[in-house]
Amino acid sequence: MPFSASFFISLRAVISGVGALRIPSTGTTHHPQRYLPPQPLQSDLHHRSNTLRHAMASSSSSASFSAKNASMPPGKRYPPSRVAIDPVTNEKWRLCVAAAVLRPSDGALLIGERFGVPNSWQCPQGGVDDVDPESDVSSRRGRAETLREAAARELYEEMGLTLGLHVEYMYGGNDTADNANVAPPPLRYTTKGTGSWLERSGFAGQELHWVMFRSISEKLCHDPRDICNLSGLNGERQEFTDVRWEDAEKVAESVWEKKRGPYAALANFLRKPQEKEK
């Protein structure tokens, strides 16, 4: 049964309006109408220019972050990741997307319990592929993934959800440019001291960009366990063992400490009326 018109009006009220979000760590105002990279400050976390310098790593380091780590499926080849290089510190931050799937009836957020980490819940997320001349996908040989393309891929790989069948973009269907993405401002979280493959590969951490989706499947809205495939698709290993709908603010309170900034920004984005891009 299709969603009612009043239902979409109520959802629009949640995500429409005016305002800008402020990144606490920078003091810089970011408007949610489009993707805006971190703005220049004196701190060591942000760029001197208004655009990120996304580049493939040099040949000496590309192998270190194009293959994730020993825990990933053996023999699987991973493309290089898009990165943001800080010109002040020369630190590398891996571009990362997280898929925020909302249930239209109440704005609940779809989350999964991480495999091997009981009681740790989060949204699907992963890196953004850079240009890859060796890719089996012809479109990837000439251009990098956009934020939206990466988020849709991660959502499929980790939860088995398909764009157009189970979910749709909340703000139009254009996924061919990063500035088509309407979401909370990107935030960085460090992985220093974790011993993770990111740290071993020379990354300071990840720069997380949210991509907003809404569920268009009544079955998914009713019980995601009946729809989601958590086995790990496209040759990926299983990421989640369970799925559920949860209030975004509760998720932000319980997520891994280093990720609370991005999740708090998402909760704030959903709580405050936002002005949609025309």
PDB file of C-alpha atoms in Angstrom:
ATOM      1  CA  MET A   1       0.000   0.000   0.000  1.00  0.00           C
ATOM      2  CA  PRO A   2       1.516   3.361  -0.946  1.00  0.00           C
ATOM      3  CA  PHE A   3       2.340   5.896   1.704  1.00  0.00           C
ATOM      4  CA  SER A   4      -0.280   8.614   2.188  1.00  0.00           C
ATOM      5  CA  ALA A   5       0.221  12.185   1.069  1.00  0.00           C
ATOM      6  CA  SER A   6      -0.105  13.429   4.648  1.00  0.00           C
ATOM      7  CA  PHE A   7       2.602  11.016   5.644  1.00  0.00           C
ATOM      8  CA  PHE A   8       5.085  12.519   3.165  1.00  0.00           C
ATOM      9  CA  ILE A   9       4.071  15.999   4.276  1.00  0.00           C
ATOM     10  CA  SER A  10       4.953  15.085   7.865  1.00  0.00           C
ATOM     11  CA  LEU A  11       8.292  13.684   6.737  1.00  0.00           C
ATOM     12  CA  ARG A  12       8.950  16.825   4.717  1.00  0.00           C
ATOM     13  CA  ALA A  13       8.353  18.851   7.856  1.00  0.00           C
ATOM     14  CA  VAL A  14      11.148  16.963   9.541  1.00  0.00           C
ATOM     15  CA  ILE A  15      13.641  17.633   6.782  1.00  0.00           C
ATOM     16  CA  SER A  16      12.564  21.035   5.437  1.00  0.00           C
ATOM     17  CA  GLY A  17      13.065  24.504   6.821  1.00  0.00           C
ATOM     18  CA  VAL A  18      16.047  26.770   7.292  1.00  0.00           C
ATOM     19  CA  GLY A  19      19.267  26.747   9.203  1.00  0.00           C
ATOM     20  CA  ALA A  20      22.879  25.719   9.154  1.00  0.00           C
ATOM     21  CA  LEU A  21      24.836  23.274  11.222  1.00  0.00           C
ATOM     22  CA  ARG A  22      28.012  24.130  13.077  1.00  0.00           C
ATOM     23  CA  ILE A  23      30.825  21.663  13.445  1.00  0.00           C
ATOM     24  CA  PRO A  24      31.859  21.900  17.116  1.00  0.00           C
ATOM     25  CA  SER A  25      35.480  21.020  16.467  1.00  0.00           C
ATOM     26  CA  THR A  26      35.982  23.808  13.944  1.00  0.00           C
ATOM     27  CA  GLY A  27      33.611  26.615  14.755  1.00  0.00           C
ATOM     28  CA  THR A  28      32.846  26.812  11.039  1.00  0.00           C
ATOM     29  CA  THR A  29      29.270  27.026   9.787  1.00  0.00           C
ATOM     30  CA  HIS A  30      28.281  24.530   7.098  1.00  0.00           C
ATOM     31  CA  HIS A  31      25.035  24.819   5.205  1.00  0.00           C
ATOM     32  CA  PRO A  32      23.261  21.490   4.657  1.00  0.00           C
ATOM     33  CA  GLN A  33      21.964  22.346   1.219  1.00  0.00           C
ATOM     34  CA  ARG A  34      24.909  20.702  -0.492  1.00  0.00           C
ATOM     35  CA  TYR A  35      28.185  18.948   0.274  1.00  0.00           C
ATOM     36  CA  LEU A  36      30.651  21.497   1.623  1.00  0.00           C
ATOM     37  CA  PRO A  37      34.132  20.309   2.545  1.00  0.00           C
ATOM     38  CA  PRO A  38      35.700  21.438   5.844  1.00  0.00           C
ATOM     39  CA  GLN A  39      36.533  25.137   5.816  1.00  0.00           C
ATOM     40  CA  PRO A  40      39.971  26.663   6.432  1.00  0.00           C
ATOM     41  CA  LEU A  41      41.071  27.244  10.011  1.00  0.00           C
ATOM     42  CA  GLN A  42      44.345  27.484  11.917  1.00  0.00           C
ATOM     43  CA  SER A  43      43.786  24.003  13.331  1.00  0.00           C
ATOM     44  CA  ASP A  44      45.580  21.027  11.898  1.00  0.00           C
ATOM     45  CA  LEU A  45      42.377  19.308  10.795  1.00  0.00           C
ATOM     46  CA  HIS A  46      41.188  21.518   7.990  1.00  0.00           C
ATOM     47  CA  HIS A  47      42.218  22.775   4.647  1.00  0.00           C
ATOM     48  CA  ARG A  48      43.324  26.209   3.596  1.00  0.00           C
ATOM     49  CA  SER A  49      41.061  26.139   0.573  1.00  0.00           C
ATOM     50  CA  ASN A  50      37.298  25.669   0.334  1.00  0.00           C
ATOM     51  CA  THR A  51      37.628  22.439  -1.607  1.00  0.00           C
ATOM     52  CA  LEU A  52      39.220  19.179  -0.574  1.00  0.00           C
ATOM     53  CA  ARG A  53      42.207  17.932  -2.489  1.00  0.00           C
ATOM     54  CA  HIS A  54      41.072  14.391  -3.304  1.00  0.00           C
ATOM     55  CA  ALA A  55      43.801  12.290  -4.755  1.00  0.00           C
ATOM     56  CA  MET A  56      44.951   8.745  -5.140  1.00  0.00           C
ATOM     57  CA  ALA A  57      47.841   7.814  -2.935  1.00  0.00           C
ATOM     58  CA  SER A  58      51.284   7.603  -4.486  1.00  0.00           C
ATOM     59  CA  SER A  59      52.437   4.332  -5.956  1.00  0.00           C
ATOM     60  CA  SER A  60      54.487   3.655  -2.836  1.00  0.00           C
ATOM     61  CA  SER A  61      51.433   3.711  -0.558  1.00  0.00           C
ATOM     62  CA  SER A  62      48.482   2.831  -2.802  1.00  0.00           C
ATOM     63  CA  ALA A  63      48.750  -0.864  -2.056  1.00  0.00           C
ATOM     64  CA  SER A  64      48.514  -0.222   1.667  1.00  0.00           C
ATOM     65  CA  PHE A  65      45.025   1.209   1.501  1.00  0.00           C
ATOM     66  CA  SER A  66      43.650  -0.394  -1.643  1.00  0.00           C
ATOM     67  CA  ALA A  67      43.644  -3.708   0.222  1.00  0.00           C
ATOM     68  CA  LYS A  68      41.842  -3.380   3.529  1.00  0.00           C
ATOM     69  CA  ASN A  69      43.369  -5.837   5.999  1.00  0.00           C
ATOM     70  CA  ALA A  70      43.921  -9.472   6.743  1.00  0.00           C
ATOM     71  CA  SER A  71      40.380  -9.876   8.069  1.00  0.00           C
ATOM     72  CA  MET A  72      38.860  -9.168   4.665  1.00  0.00           C
ATOM     73  CA  PRO A  73      38.056 -11.947   2.177  1.00  0.00           C
ATOM     74  CA  PRO A  74      41.301 -13.548   0.939  1.00  0.00           C
ATOM     75  CA  GLY A  75      42.133 -12.917  -2.679  1.00  0.00           C
ATOM     76  CA  LYS A  76      39.692 -10.030  -3.067  1.00  0.00           C
ATOM     77  CA  ARG A  77      41.164  -7.014  -4.796  1.00  0.00           C
ATOM     78  CA  TYR A  78      40.152  -3.624  -3.413  1.00  0.00           C
ATOM     79  CA  PRO A  79      40.259  -0.410  -5.444  1.00  0.00           C
ATOM     80  CA  PRO A  80      42.087   2.635  -4.100  1.00  0.00           C
ATOM     81  CA  SER A  81      40.097   4.925  -1.826  1.00  0.00           C
ATOM     82  CA  ARG A  82      39.417   8.597  -2.277  1.00  0.00           C
ATOM     83  CA  VAL A  83      41.283  10.577   0.348  1.00  0.00           C
ATOM     84  CA  ALA A  84      41.395  14.097   1.740  1.00  0.00           C
ATOM     85  CA  ILE A  85      44.934  15.368   2.316  1.00  0.00           C
ATOM     86  CA  ASP A  86      45.371  18.113   4.883  1.00  0.00           C
ATOM     87  CA  PRO A  87      47.863  20.647   3.470  1.00  0.00           C
ATOM     88  CA  VAL A  88      48.728  21.897   6.957  1.00  0.00           C
ATOM     89  CA  THR A  89      49.731  18.569   8.478  1.00  0.00           C
ATOM     90  CA  ASN A  90      49.887  16.430   5.316  1.00  0.00           C
ATOM     91  CA  GLU A  91      47.659  13.926   7.119  1.00  0.00           C
ATOM     92  CA  LYS A  92      45.582  11.562   5.013  1.00  0.00           C
ATOM     93  CA  TRP A  93      41.897  11.117   5.851  1.00  0.00           C
ATOM     94  CA  ARG A  94      40.032   8.355   4.074  1.00  0.00           C
ATOM     95  CA  LEU A  95      36.733   9.467   2.576  1.00  0.00           C
ATOM     96  CA  CYS A  96      33.951   7.404   4.099  1.00  0.00           C
ATOM     97  CA  VAL A  97      30.187   7.359   3.546  1.00  0.00           C
ATOM     98  CA  ALA A  98      27.451   6.177   5.899  1.00  0.00           C
ATOM     99  CA  ALA A  99      23.955   5.293   4.657  1.00  0.00           C
ATOM    100  CA  ALA A 100      21.204   6.820   6.799  1.00  0.00           C
ATOM    101  CA  VAL A 101      18.003   4.958   5.887  1.00  0.00           C
ATOM    102  CA  LEU A 102      14.915   6.517   7.471  1.00  0.00           C
ATOM    103  CA  ARG A 103      11.483   5.024   8.027  1.00  0.00           C
ATOM    104  CA  PRO A 104       9.012   7.615   6.740  1.00  0.00           C
ATOM    105  CA  SER A 105       6.351   7.021   9.398  1.00  0.00           C
ATOM    106  CA  ASP A 106       8.484   8.090  12.346  1.00  0.00           C
ATOM    107  CA  GLY A 107      11.969   9.005  11.066  1.00  0.00           C
ATOM    108  CA  ALA A 108      13.559   5.971  12.740  1.00  0.00           C
ATOM    109  CA  LEU A 109      17.068   5.043  11.566  1.00  0.00           C
ATOM    110  CA  LEU A 110      18.022   1.624  10.188  1.00  0.00           C
ATOM    111  CA  ILE A 111      21.023   0.186  12.043  1.00  0.00           C
ATOM    112  CA  GLY A 112      22.850  -3.111  12.229  1.00  0.00           C
ATOM    113  CA  GLU A 113      24.613  -4.955  15.034  1.00  0.00           C
ATOM    114  CA  ARG A 114      28.251  -5.377  14.067  1.00  0.00           C
ATOM    115  CA  PHE A 115      29.530  -8.864  13.412  1.00  0.00           C
ATOM    116  CA  GLY A 116      31.771 -10.032  16.248  1.00  0.00           C
ATOM    117  CA  VAL A 117      31.011  -6.929  18.350  1.00  0.00           C
ATOM    118  CA  PRO A 118      27.828  -7.664  20.332  1.00  0.00           C
ATOM    119  CA  ASN A 119      25.667  -4.667  21.289  1.00  0.00           C
ATOM    120  CA  SER A 120      27.573  -2.384  18.892  1.00  0.00           C
ATOM    121  CA  TRP A 121      25.092  -0.877  16.439  1.00  0.00           C
ATOM    122  CA  GLN A 122      25.684   1.493  13.535  1.00  0.00           C
ATOM    123  CA  CYS A 123      24.640   2.345   9.965  1.00  0.00           C
ATOM    124  CA  PRO A 124      26.218   0.737   6.901  1.00  0.00           C
ATOM    125  CA  GLN A 125      29.387   2.568   5.947  1.00  0.00           C
ATOM    126  CA  GLY A 126      32.559   2.235   3.910  1.00  0.00           C
ATOM    127  CA  GLY A 127      35.120   3.968   1.745  1.00  0.00           C
ATOM    128  CA  VAL A 128      34.571   5.842  -1.520  1.00  0.00           C
ATOM    129  CA  ASP A 129      36.362   4.234  -4.460  1.00  0.00           C
ATOM    130  CA  ASP A 130      38.793   6.345  -6.456  1.00  0.00           C
ATOM    131  CA  VAL A 131      39.561   6.019 -10.162  1.00  0.00           C
ATOM    132  CA  ASP A 132      40.673   2.462 -10.773  1.00  0.00           C
ATOM    133  CA  PRO A 133      42.138   1.650 -14.200  1.00  0.00           C
ATOM    134  CA  GLU A 134      42.063  -2.074 -13.351  1.00  0.00           C
ATOM    135  CA  SER A 135      38.403  -2.156 -12.338  1.00  0.00           C
ATOM    136  CA  ASP A 136      36.030  -4.695 -13.861  1.00  0.00           C
ATOM    137  CA  VAL A 137      33.425  -1.909 -13.884  1.00  0.00           C
ATOM    138  CA  SER A 138      34.008   0.293 -16.919  1.00  0.00           C
ATOM    139  CA  SER A 139      32.677   3.452 -15.256  1.00  0.00           C
ATOM    140  CA  ARG A 140      35.241   3.122 -12.453  1.00  0.00           C
ATOM    141  CA  ARG A 141      38.174   3.113 -14.860  1.00  0.00           C
ATOM    142  CA  GLY A 142      37.619   6.719 -15.834  1.00  0.00           C
ATOM    143  CA  ARG A 143      36.129   8.379 -12.769  1.00  0.00           C
ATOM    144  CA  ALA A 144      35.832   7.952  -9.026  1.00  0.00           C
ATOM    145  CA  GLU A 145      32.677   6.995  -7.158  1.00  0.00           C
ATOM    146  CA  THR A 146      30.479   9.802  -5.918  1.00  0.00           C
ATOM    147  CA  LEU A 147      29.346   9.890  -2.305  1.00  0.00           C
ATOM    148  CA  ARG A 148      25.885   8.659  -3.228  1.00  0.00           C
ATOM    149  CA  GLU A 149      27.129   5.854  -5.433  1.00  0.00           C
ATOM    150  CA  ALA A 150      29.402   4.620  -2.654  1.00  0.00           C
ATOM    151  CA  ALA A 151      26.624   4.750  -0.050  1.00  0.00           C
ATOM    152  CA  ALA A 152      24.207   2.813  -2.283  1.00  0.00           C
ATOM    153  CA  ARG A 153      26.884   0.193  -2.906  1.00  0.00           C
ATOM    154  CA  GLU A 154      27.675  -0.169   0.804  1.00  0.00           C
ATOM    155  CA  LEU A 155      23.975  -0.452   1.633  1.00  0.00           C
ATOM    156  CA  TYR A 156      23.674  -3.304  -0.834  1.00  0.00           C
ATOM    157  CA  GLU A 157      26.857  -5.077   0.234  1.00  0.00           C
ATOM    158  CA  GLU A 158      26.161  -4.903   3.965  1.00  0.00           C
ATOM    159  CA  MET A 159      22.366  -5.184   4.130  1.00  0.00           C
ATOM    160  CA  GLY A 160      21.288  -6.425   0.705  1.00  0.00           C
ATOM    161  CA  LEU A 161      19.084  -3.368   0.090  1.00  0.00           C
ATOM    162  CA  THR A 162      18.713  -2.142  -3.492  1.00  0.00           C
ATOM    163  CA  LEU A 163      18.266   1.436  -4.636  1.00  0.00           C
ATOM    164  CA  GLY A 164      14.884   1.804  -6.348  1.00  0.00           C
ATOM    165  CA  LEU A 165      13.500  -1.432  -4.883  1.00  0.00           C
ATOM    166  CA  HIS A 166      13.906  -1.006  -1.140  1.00  0.00           C
ATOM    167  CA  VAL A 167      15.169   2.558  -0.731  1.00  0.00           C
ATOM    168  CA  GLU A 168      15.446   5.861  -2.594  1.00  0.00           C
ATOM    169  CA  TYR A 169      17.484   9.019  -2.134  1.00  0.00           C
ATOM    170  CA  MET A 170      15.676  11.492   0.068  1.00  0.00           C
ATOM    171  CA  TYR A 171      16.624  14.506  -2.037  1.00  0.00           C
ATOM    172  CA  GLY A 172      16.200  13.715  -5.702  1.00  0.00           C
ATOM    173  CA  GLY A 173      17.801  10.994  -7.764  1.00  0.00           C
ATOM    174  CA  ASN A 174      20.991  12.624  -9.039  1.00  0.00           C
ATOM    175  CA  ASP A 175      24.048  10.662  -7.928  1.00  0.00           C
ATOM    176  CA  THR A 176      26.588  11.795 -10.507  1.00  0.00           C
ATOM    177  CA  ALA A 177      28.166  14.591  -8.462  1.00  0.00           C
ATOM    178  CA  ASP A 178      29.066  15.058  -4.820  1.00  0.00           C
ATOM    179  CA  ASN A 179      27.176  18.343  -4.617  1.00  0.00           C
ATOM    180  CA  ALA A 180      23.934  16.454  -5.264  1.00  0.00           C
ATOM    181  CA  ASN A 181      24.216  15.107  -1.733  1.00  0.00           C
ATOM    182  CA  VAL A 182      22.088  16.886   0.907  1.00  0.00           C
ATOM    183  CA  ALA A 183      23.046  15.794   4.401  1.00  0.00           C
ATOM    184  CA  PRO A 184      24.726  16.862   7.650  1.00  0.00           C
ATOM    185  CA  PRO A 185      28.184  18.380   7.157  1.00  0.00           C
ATOM    186  CA  PRO A 186      31.081  15.908   6.984  1.00  0.00           C
ATOM    187  CA  LEU A 187      33.019  15.265  10.167  1.00  0.00           C
ATOM    188  CA  ARG A 188      36.340  13.548  10.759  1.00  0.00           C
ATOM    189  CA  TYR A 189      37.028  11.008  13.450  1.00  0.00           C
ATOM    190  CA  THR A 190      40.486   9.769  14.298  1.00  0.00           C
ATOM    191  CA  THR A 191      41.487   6.128  14.414  1.00  0.00           C
ATOM    192  CA  LYS A 192      44.888   6.811  15.941  1.00  0.00           C
ATOM    193  CA  GLY A 193      45.766   4.374  18.686  1.00  0.00           C
ATOM    194  CA  THR A 194      43.262   1.751  17.548  1.00  0.00           C
ATOM    195  CA  GLY A 195      45.753  -0.487  15.754  1.00  0.00           C
ATOM    196  CA  SER A 196      43.318  -0.686  12.842  1.00  0.00           C
ATOM    197  CA  TRP A 197      44.250  -1.214   9.198  1.00  0.00           C
ATOM    198  CA  LEU A 198      43.563   2.478   8.683  1.00  0.00           C
ATOM    199  CA  GLU A 199      46.250   3.438  11.171  1.00  0.00           C
ATOM    200  CA  ARG A 200      48.671   0.884   9.775  1.00  0.00           C
ATOM    201  CA  SER A 201      48.033   2.288   6.288  1.00  0.00           C
ATOM    202  CA  GLY A 202      48.996   5.784   7.344  1.00  0.00           C
ATOM    203  CA  PHE A 203      45.541   7.338   7.717  1.00  0.00           C
ATOM    204  CA  ALA A 204      44.788   9.780  10.526  1.00  0.00           C
ATOM    205  CA  GLY A 205      41.203   8.529  10.424  1.00  0.00           C
ATOM    206  CA  GLN A 206      38.108   8.855   8.296  1.00  0.00           C
ATOM    207  CA  GLU A 207      36.084  11.792   7.020  1.00  0.00           C
ATOM    208  CA  LEU A 208      32.501  10.593   7.265  1.00  0.00           C
ATOM    209  CA  HIS A 209      29.844  11.879   4.868  1.00  0.00           C
ATOM    210  CA  TRP A 210      26.183  10.983   5.425  1.00  0.00           C
ATOM    211  CA  VAL A 211      23.951  10.021   2.510  1.00  0.00           C
ATOM    212  CA  MET A 212      20.229  10.149   3.225  1.00  0.00           C
ATOM    213  CA  PHE A 213      17.785   7.461   2.049  1.00  0.00           C
ATOM    214  CA  ARG A 214      14.148   6.707   2.780  1.00  0.00           C
ATOM    215  CA  SER A 215      12.591   3.261   2.818  1.00  0.00           C
ATOM    216  CA  ILE A 216      10.073   2.642   0.032  1.00  0.00           C
ATOM    217  CA  SER A 217       9.398  -0.962   1.064  1.00  0.00           C
ATOM    218  CA  GLU A 218       6.516  -1.615   3.438  1.00  0.00           C
ATOM    219  CA  LYS A 219       8.076  -4.935   4.415  1.00  0.00           C
ATOM    220  CA  LEU A 220      11.347  -3.221   5.240  1.00  0.00           C
ATOM    221  CA  CYS A 221       9.480  -0.651   7.320  1.00  0.00           C
ATOM    222  CA  HIS A 222       7.607  -3.367   9.173  1.00  0.00           C
ATOM    223  CA  ASP A 223      10.514  -5.698   9.957  1.00  0.00           C
ATOM    224  CA  PRO A 224      13.940  -5.253   8.322  1.00  0.00           C
ATOM    225  CA  ARG A 225      14.911  -8.777   9.384  1.00  0.00           C
ATOM    226  CA  ASP A 226      12.517 -10.118   6.760  1.00  0.00           C
ATOM    227  CA  ILE A 227      14.164  -8.118   3.963  1.00  0.00           C
ATOM    228  CA  CYS A 228      17.834  -7.524   4.744  1.00  0.00           C
ATOM    229  CA  ASN A 229      20.492  -9.939   3.549  1.00  0.00           C
ATOM    230  CA  LEU A 230      23.348  -9.761   6.058  1.00  0.00           C
ATOM    231  CA  SER A 231      25.555 -12.438   4.512  1.00  0.00           C
ATOM    232  CA  GLY A 232      27.889  -9.950   2.790  1.00  0.00           C
ATOM    233  CA  LEU A 233      27.446  -9.361  -0.946  1.00  0.00           C
ATOM    234  CA  ASN A 234      29.835  -8.469  -3.797  1.00  0.00           C
ATOM    235  CA  GLY A 235      32.459 -10.693  -2.194  1.00  0.00           C
ATOM    236  CA  GLU A 236      32.427  -8.772   1.103  1.00  0.00           C
ATOM    237  CA  ARG A 237      32.437 -10.441   4.466  1.00  0.00           C
ATOM    238  CA  GLN A 238      29.469 -10.193   6.790  1.00  0.00           C
ATOM    239  CA  GLU A 239      29.283  -6.842   8.542  1.00  0.00           C
ATOM    240  CA  PHE A 240      26.113  -7.236  10.624  1.00  0.00           C
ATOM    241  CA  THR A 241      24.340 -10.013  12.494  1.00  0.00           C
ATOM    242  CA  ASP A 242      21.039  -8.232  13.168  1.00  0.00           C
ATOM    243  CA  VAL A 243      19.089  -5.149  12.050  1.00  0.00           C
ATOM    244  CA  ARG A 244      16.462  -2.909  13.619  1.00  0.00           C
ATOM    245  CA  TRP A 245      14.896   0.546  13.503  1.00  0.00           C
ATOM    246  CA  GLU A 246      15.987   2.958  16.225  1.00  0.00           C
ATOM    247  CA  ASP A 247      15.692   6.619  17.145  1.00  0.00           C
ATOM    248  CA  ALA A 248      18.684   8.519  15.759  1.00  0.00           C
ATOM    249  CA  GLU A 249      19.412  10.271  19.049  1.00  0.00           C
ATOM    250  CA  LYS A 250      19.545   6.957  20.913  1.00  0.00           C
ATOM    251  CA  VAL A 251      21.937   5.614  18.284  1.00  0.00           C
ATOM    252  CA  ALA A 252      24.189   8.653  18.729  1.00  0.00           C
ATOM    253  CA  GLU A 253      24.296   8.085  22.487  1.00  0.00           C
ATOM    254  CA  SER A 254      25.375   4.460  22.197  1.00  0.00           C
ATOM    255  CA  VAL A 255      27.599   4.358  19.103  1.00  0.00           C
ATOM    256  CA  TRP A 256      31.371   3.890  19.408  1.00  0.00           C
ATOM    257  CA  GLU A 257      32.793   6.968  21.119  1.00  0.00           C
ATOM    258  CA  LYS A 258      34.970   8.052  18.199  1.00  0.00           C
ATOM    259  CA  LYS A 259      31.923   8.124  15.900  1.00  0.00           C
ATOM    260  CA  ARG A 260      29.615  10.065  18.211  1.00  0.00           C
ATOM    261  CA  GLY A 261      30.386  13.373  16.514  1.00  0.00           C
ATOM    262  CA  PRO A 262      29.066  12.319  13.094  1.00  0.00           C
ATOM    263  CA  TYR A 263      26.062  10.542  14.611  1.00  0.00           C
ATOM    264  CA  ALA A 264      25.227  13.527  16.815  1.00  0.00           C
ATOM    265  CA  ALA A 265      25.358  15.720  13.687  1.00  0.00           C
ATOM    266  CA  LEU A 266      22.910  13.356  11.979  1.00  0.00           C
ATOM    267  CA  ALA A 267      20.523  13.434  14.946  1.00  0.00           C
ATOM    268  CA  ASN A 268      20.710  17.227  14.969  1.00  0.00           C
ATOM    269  CA  PHE A 269      20.054  17.366  11.225  1.00  0.00           C
ATOM    270  CA  LEU A 270      16.910  15.263  11.663  1.00  0.00           C
ATOM    271  CA  ARG A 271      15.754  17.121  14.760  1.00  0.00           C
ATOM    272  CA  LYS A 272      15.990  20.614  13.281  1.00  0.00           C
ATOM    273  CA  PRO A 273      14.046  21.722  10.211  1.00  0.00           C
ATOM    274  CA  GLN A 274      16.356  21.863   7.202  1.00  0.00           C
ATOM    275  CA  GLU A 275      15.985  23.785   3.981  1.00  0.00           C
ATOM    276  CA  LYS A 276      15.963  21.506   0.981  1.00  0.00           C
ATOM    277  CA  GLU A 277      17.796  22.454  -2.150  1.00  0.00           C
ATOM    278  CA  LYS A 278      15.394  23.461  -4.897  1.00  0.00           C
TER     279      LYS A 278
END
